Amino acid sequence: MKIIGIEEHFLSPDVRAAWAAAASAGQDAGESLHFGEMQDRLEELGEERLAKMDESGVDVQVLSLTSPGLHNLAPAEGISLARRTNDLIAATIARHPDRFDGFATIPTTAPEEAVKELERSVRDLGLKGGMLFGRTGEKNLDHPDFWPIFEAAAHLRIPLFIHPQTPSRAVREAYYSGFDPQVDLAFATFGLGWHYDCGIQFLRLALAGVFDRFPDLQIILGHWGELVLFYAERLKAFSRVTKLQRSVVDTMRENLYVTSSGMFSESNFRHAVEVVGIDRVLFSTDYPYQYRPGGGPKNFLEQLPVSHDDKEKIAHANWERLTKGIRRAQA
């Protein structure tokens, strides 16, 4: 069974240096998690990564720059780094075309240039989607500045992955502080804060009418839906007060894909299938963050209590179907 991991991260030395230089302007606290062996694994795009993919049973990684991407950098720097980062992804794919695909890095601080870079990455470099990280500065993802990005993605027929980013400083101080500094950091990032923040960004898109405007736009959320799926029943109540063309839950079933992100939980899987359906579940290992020796990704898929055909859908076929109709040529 072919296995494609669609949320598999890397970090280039150029981006790491830019983050460090911007630290005085208020860096994302999650950046401090990238050090030592984790940093080495993020920056390595060759034989060691391939060996760990083989050990895990993963045939293809869809590469993406790790969080917070370029969302907190100055526009000119973001544009330059986006081009270099996407060229790096394309070069990595060219060296191992049967082992890697990629999500485009998007310089959201310069939305017009972001659209151009997304189009270049898809049409010229052959990448298969775009990676977003929620807020850009103080602007949430539903801000009108970013709608051209959604329009471009819908036209290109590519998915956009919304990845977690650390909540704003004000939110961290209000809700995720008061403990040991390491506990505060975990609370605001991988423990919980990342996931609430990311789920809220998706809901903001729905409530703002982004999917009414671009009904073919497809979004991917990791970690089994970034908590949103678990409130599907409650989210139906939005229909009482919104004037959307579809309910939020119907939007989830028609415009949202979810992926495992290395959380190999059968109960989470069952709930995802219940809400969005088996055809909208994708697979990912969240390399290198959730990497553990022992072949866990392949074992999880093989042991799921579903048919062989459904396992194939999750492992690779859903992703292949989602990206089959990408428009590479100019309209």
Coordinates of C-alpha atoms in Angstrom, one line a residue:
M1 CA 0.0 0.0 0.0
K2 CA 1.4 3.3 -1.1
I3 CA 1.6 5.9 1.7
I4 CA 1.7 9.6 1.1
G5 CA 2.4 11.9 4.1
I6 CA 0.9 15.3 3.3
E7 CA 2.2 17.3 6.3
E8 CA 5.9 16.8 6.5
H9 CA 8.0 19.8 7.4
F10 CA 11.4 21.3 6.7
L11 CA 13.3 24.5 7.6
S12 CA 16.0 26.2 5.5
P13 CA 19.0 28.0 7.1
D14 CA 17.9 31.1 5.2
V15 CA 14.5 31.2 6.9
R16 CA 15.9 30.3 10.3
A17 CA 18.3 33.2 10.0
A18 CA 15.5 35.5 9.0
W19 CA 13.5 34.4 12.1
A20 CA 16.4 35.1 14.3
A21 CA 17.0 38.6 12.9
A22 CA 13.3 39.4 13.3
A23 CA 13.2 38.2 16.9
S24 CA 13.4 41.7 18.4
A25 CA 10.1 42.5 16.6
G26 CA 8.3 39.8 18.4
Q27 CA 9.0 36.3 17.0
D28 CA 6.6 33.5 17.2
A29 CA 7.3 31.7 20.5
G30 CA 7.1 28.4 18.6
E31 CA 10.3 29.1 16.8
S32 CA 12.2 28.3 20.0
L33 CA 11.2 24.7 19.6
H34 CA 13.5 24.3 16.6
F35 CA 16.9 23.3 18.0
G36 CA 19.4 20.5 18.3
E37 CA 18.3 17.2 16.7
M38 CA 14.9 18.6 15.7
Q39 CA 16.6 21.4 13.8
D40 CA 19.0 19.0 12.1
R41 CA 16.1 16.8 10.9
L42 CA 14.2 19.8 9.7
E43 CA 17.1 21.1 7.6
E44 CA 18.1 17.7 6.2
L45 CA 16.4 16.9 2.8
G46 CA 18.5 13.9 1.7
E47 CA 19.4 10.4 2.7
E48 CA 18.7 10.6 6.4
R49 CA 15.1 11.8 5.7
L50 CA 14.6 9.1 3.1
A51 CA 15.9 6.5 5.5
K52 CA 13.4 7.6 8.1
M53 CA 10.6 7.6 5.5
D54 CA 11.6 4.0 4.6
E55 CA 11.6 3.0 8.3
S56 CA 8.2 4.5 8.8
G57 CA 6.7 3.0 5.6
V58 CA 6.2 6.4 4.0
D59 CA 6.7 6.4 0.3
V60 CA 6.1 10.1 -0.4
Q61 CA 6.5 13.3 1.7
V62 CA 4.6 16.4 0.7
L63 CA 7.1 19.0 1.9
S64 CA 6.2 22.3 3.6
L65 CA 8.1 25.0 5.4
T66 CA 7.4 24.7 9.1
S67 CA 5.5 27.1 11.3
P68 CA 5.3 30.2 11.4
G69 CA 6.4 30.3 7.8
L70 CA 7.0 33.8 6.4
H71 CA 3.9 35.3 8.0
N72 CA 5.9 37.5 10.4
L73 CA 8.6 38.9 8.1
A74 CA 8.7 42.2 6.2
P75 CA 7.1 42.1 2.8
A76 CA 10.3 42.4 0.7
E77 CA 12.1 39.7 2.7
G78 CA 9.1 37.4 2.6
I79 CA 8.9 37.6 -1.1
S80 CA 12.5 36.8 -1.6
L81 CA 12.5 34.0 0.9
A82 CA 9.3 32.5 -0.6
R83 CA 10.9 32.3 -4.0
R84 CA 14.1 30.7 -2.6
T85 CA 12.2 28.3 -0.4
N86 CA 9.9 27.2 -3.2
D87 CA 12.9 26.7 -5.5
L88 CA 14.5 24.6 -2.8
I89 CA 11.4 22.4 -2.6
A90 CA 11.3 22.0 -6.4
A91 CA 15.0 21.1 -6.4
T92 CA 14.5 18.5 -3.7
I93 CA 11.6 17.0 -5.7
A94 CA 13.8 17.0 -8.9
R95 CA 16.4 14.9 -7.1
H96 CA 13.9 12.4 -5.8
P97 CA 10.7 12.8 -8.0
D98 CA 9.1 9.6 -6.7
R99 CA 9.6 10.5 -3.0
F100 CA 8.7 14.1 -2.6
D101 CA 5.9 16.6 -3.5
G102 CA 5.5 20.1 -2.1
F103 CA 3.2 22.8 -0.8
A104 CA 4.2 26.3 -1.9
T105 CA 5.4 28.8 0.7
I106 CA 3.3 32.0 0.5
P107 CA 4.6 35.5 1.5
T108 CA 1.3 36.7 3.0
T109 CA 2.7 40.1 4.1
A110 CA 2.6 41.0 0.4
P111 CA -0.7 39.5 -0.8
E112 CA -0.4 40.6 -4.5
E113 CA 3.1 39.1 -4.7
A114 CA 1.8 36.1 -2.8
V115 CA -0.7 35.3 -5.6
K116 CA 2.1 35.6 -8.2
E117 CA 4.4 33.3 -6.2
L118 CA 1.6 30.8 -5.7
E119 CA 0.9 30.7 -9.4
R120 CA 4.6 30.4 -10.2
S121 CA 5.0 27.6 -7.7
V122 CA 2.1 25.6 -9.2
R123 CA 2.6 26.3 -12.9
D124 CA 6.4 26.5 -13.2
L125 CA 7.6 24.4 -10.3
G126 CA 4.8 21.8 -10.2
L127 CA 3.9 22.1 -6.5
K128 CA 0.5 20.8 -5.4
G129 CA -0.9 23.3 -3.0
G130 CA -0.1 26.2 -0.7
M131 CA 0.7 26.4 3.1
L132 CA -0.8 29.1 5.3
F133 CA -0.2 29.7 9.0
G134 CA -3.3 31.6 10.1
R135 CA -2.7 35.2 11.1
T136 CA -0.3 37.6 9.4
G137 CA 0.6 40.2 12.0
E138 CA -2.7 41.4 13.5
K139 CA -4.7 40.3 10.5
N140 CA -6.8 37.1 10.7
L141 CA -6.9 34.9 7.6
D142 CA -10.4 36.1 6.6
H143 CA -9.1 39.7 6.1
P144 CA -10.0 41.0 2.7
D145 CA -6.3 41.4 1.9
F146 CA -6.0 37.6 1.6
W147 CA -9.1 36.9 -0.5
P148 CA -7.0 37.1 -3.8
I149 CA -5.0 34.2 -2.4
F150 CA -8.2 32.1 -2.0
E151 CA -9.4 33.2 -5.4
A152 CA -6.1 32.0 -7.0
A153 CA -6.1 28.7 -5.2
A154 CA -9.7 28.0 -6.3
H155 CA -8.8 28.9 -9.9
L156 CA -5.7 26.7 -9.8
R157 CA -7.7 23.9 -8.2
I158 CA -5.1 23.5 -5.5
P159 CA -5.7 22.9 -1.8
L160 CA -4.6 25.3 0.9
F161 CA -3.3 23.8 4.1
I162 CA -3.9 26.0 7.2
H163 CA -1.2 25.1 9.8
P164 CA -1.1 26.2 13.4
Q165 CA 0.7 29.2 14.5
T166 CA 1.3 30.3 18.1
P167 CA -1.5 32.6 19.4
S168 CA -0.8 36.3 19.7
R169 CA 1.1 37.6 22.7
A170 CA -2.1 39.1 24.2
V171 CA -3.9 35.7 24.0
R172 CA -0.9 33.8 25.4
E173 CA -0.7 36.2 28.3
A174 CA -4.5 35.9 29.0
Y175 CA -5.0 32.2 28.6
Y176 CA -1.7 30.3 28.4
S177 CA 0.5 31.8 31.1
G178 CA 1.1 31.6 34.8
F179 CA 3.0 28.3 35.0
D180 CA 6.6 27.3 34.5
P181 CA 7.9 28.9 31.3
Q182 CA 8.2 25.5 29.6
V183 CA 4.7 24.7 30.6
D184 CA 3.5 28.1 29.3
L185 CA 5.2 27.5 26.0
A186 CA 3.7 24.0 25.6
F187 CA 0.3 25.2 26.6
A188 CA 0.3 27.9 24.0
T189 CA 1.8 25.7 21.2
F190 CA 1.6 21.9 20.8
G191 CA -0.3 21.3 24.0
L192 CA -3.4 23.2 23.0
G193 CA -3.0 26.9 21.8
W194 CA -1.8 26.1 18.3
H195 CA -4.9 24.0 17.6
Y196 CA -7.5 26.4 18.9
D197 CA -5.9 29.2 17.0
C198 CA -5.9 27.2 13.8
G199 CA -9.4 26.0 14.1
I200 CA -10.6 29.5 14.7
Q201 CA -8.9 30.7 11.5
F202 CA -10.9 28.1 9.5
L203 CA -14.2 29.1 11.2
R204 CA -13.5 32.7 10.4
L205 CA -13.1 31.9 6.7
A206 CA -16.5 30.1 6.8
L207 CA -18.3 32.9 8.7
A208 CA -16.8 35.6 6.5
G209 CA -18.3 33.9 3.4
V210 CA -15.1 32.9 1.8
F211 CA -16.6 29.6 0.7
D212 CA -19.8 31.3 -0.6
R213 CA -17.5 33.4 -2.8
F214 CA -15.2 30.5 -3.8
P215 CA -17.3 27.4 -3.5
D216 CA -14.6 25.2 -5.0
L217 CA -11.9 26.2 -2.6
Q218 CA -10.5 23.3 -0.6
I219 CA -8.9 23.6 2.8
I220 CA -6.8 21.1 4.7
L221 CA -6.6 21.1 8.5
G222 CA -4.2 18.9 10.4
H223 CA -4.5 17.2 13.8
W224 CA -7.9 15.6 12.9
G225 CA -9.4 19.0 12.2
E226 CA -7.8 21.3 14.8
L227 CA -10.6 20.7 17.3
V228 CA -13.3 22.1 14.9
L229 CA -14.7 18.7 14.0
F230 CA -15.4 17.9 17.7
Y231 CA -17.8 20.8 17.9
A232 CA -19.7 20.0 14.6
E233 CA -23.0 19.5 16.4
R234 CA -22.7 22.9 18.2
L235 CA -21.5 24.7 15.1
K236 CA -24.9 24.0 13.4
A237 CA -26.3 26.8 15.6
F238 CA -24.5 29.4 13.5
S239 CA -27.3 28.9 11.0
R240 CA -29.6 30.8 13.3
V241 CA -27.7 34.0 12.9
T242 CA -25.6 33.9 9.7
K243 CA -26.8 34.5 6.2
L244 CA -24.4 32.0 4.6
Q245 CA -25.5 29.9 1.6
R246 CA -24.6 26.7 3.5
S247 CA -24.3 25.8 7.1
V248 CA -20.8 25.7 8.6
V249 CA -21.1 21.9 8.9
D250 CA -22.1 21.5 5.3
T251 CA -19.1 23.6 4.4
M252 CA -16.9 21.3 6.4
R253 CA -18.3 18.3 4.4
E254 CA -17.7 20.0 1.0
N255 CA -14.7 22.2 1.4
L256 CA -12.5 20.7 4.2
Y257 CA -10.1 17.8 4.3
V258 CA -8.5 16.6 7.5
T259 CA -5.3 14.8 8.2
S260 CA -3.8 12.8 11.1
S261 CA -0.6 14.9 11.6
G262 CA 1.1 12.0 13.4
M263 CA -1.8 11.6 15.9
F264 CA -2.4 7.9 15.4
S265 CA -5.7 7.8 17.3
E266 CA -8.4 5.4 16.1
S267 CA -11.1 7.3 18.0
N268 CA -10.1 10.6 16.4
F269 CA -10.1 8.8 13.0
R270 CA -13.6 7.5 13.5
H271 CA -15.0 10.9 14.5
A272 CA -13.3 12.5 11.4
V273 CA -15.0 10.0 9.2
E274 CA -18.3 10.6 10.9
V275 CA -18.2 14.3 10.3
V276 CA -16.5 14.8 6.9
G277 CA -16.6 11.2 5.4
I278 CA -13.8 8.8 4.5
D279 CA -13.2 10.5 1.1
R280 CA -11.9 13.6 3.0
V281 CA -9.4 12.0 5.3
L282 CA -5.7 12.3 4.4
F283 CA -2.6 10.8 6.0
S284 CA 0.4 12.6 7.5
T285 CA 3.1 11.9 10.0
D286 CA 4.0 15.5 11.0
Y287 CA 7.7 14.8 10.4
P288 CA 10.0 15.4 12.1
Y289 CA 8.0 16.4 15.2
Q290 CA 6.1 13.2 15.7
Y291 CA 8.7 10.9 14.3
R292 CA 9.3 7.8 16.5
P293 CA 11.2 4.7 15.5
G294 CA 9.2 1.5 15.0
G295 CA 7.1 2.0 11.8
G296 CA 4.2 3.6 13.6
P297 CA 2.6 5.3 10.6
K298 CA 2.3 2.2 8.5
N299 CA 1.2 0.1 11.5
F300 CA -1.6 2.6 12.2
L301 CA -3.0 2.4 8.7
E302 CA -2.8 -1.3 8.5
Q303 CA -4.6 -1.8 11.7
L304 CA -7.5 0.6 11.1
P305 CA -10.9 -1.3 11.2
V306 CA -11.9 -0.3 7.6
S307 CA -11.8 -2.1 4.3
H308 CA -8.7 -2.3 2.2
D309 CA -10.2 0.1 -0.3
D310 CA -10.8 2.7 2.4
K311 CA -7.2 2.3 3.7
E312 CA -6.0 3.0 0.2
K313 CA -8.1 6.2 0.1
I314 CA -6.6 7.5 3.3
A315 CA -3.0 6.4 2.5
H316 CA -2.8 8.0 -1.0
A317 CA -5.9 7.9 -3.2
N318 CA -7.7 10.8 -1.6
W319 CA -4.7 13.1 -2.0
E320 CA -4.2 11.9 -5.5
R321 CA -7.8 12.7 -6.4
L322 CA -7.7 16.1 -4.7
T323 CA -4.6 17.2 -6.7
K324 CA -5.5 15.5 -10.0
G325 CA -7.2 18.4 -11.6
I326 CA -4.7 21.2 -10.9
R327 CA -4.6 23.8 -13.6
R328 CA -1.0 24.1 -14.6
A329 CA -1.5 26.1 -17.9
Q330 CA -2.4 29.8 -18.1
A331 CA -6.2 30.3 -18.6

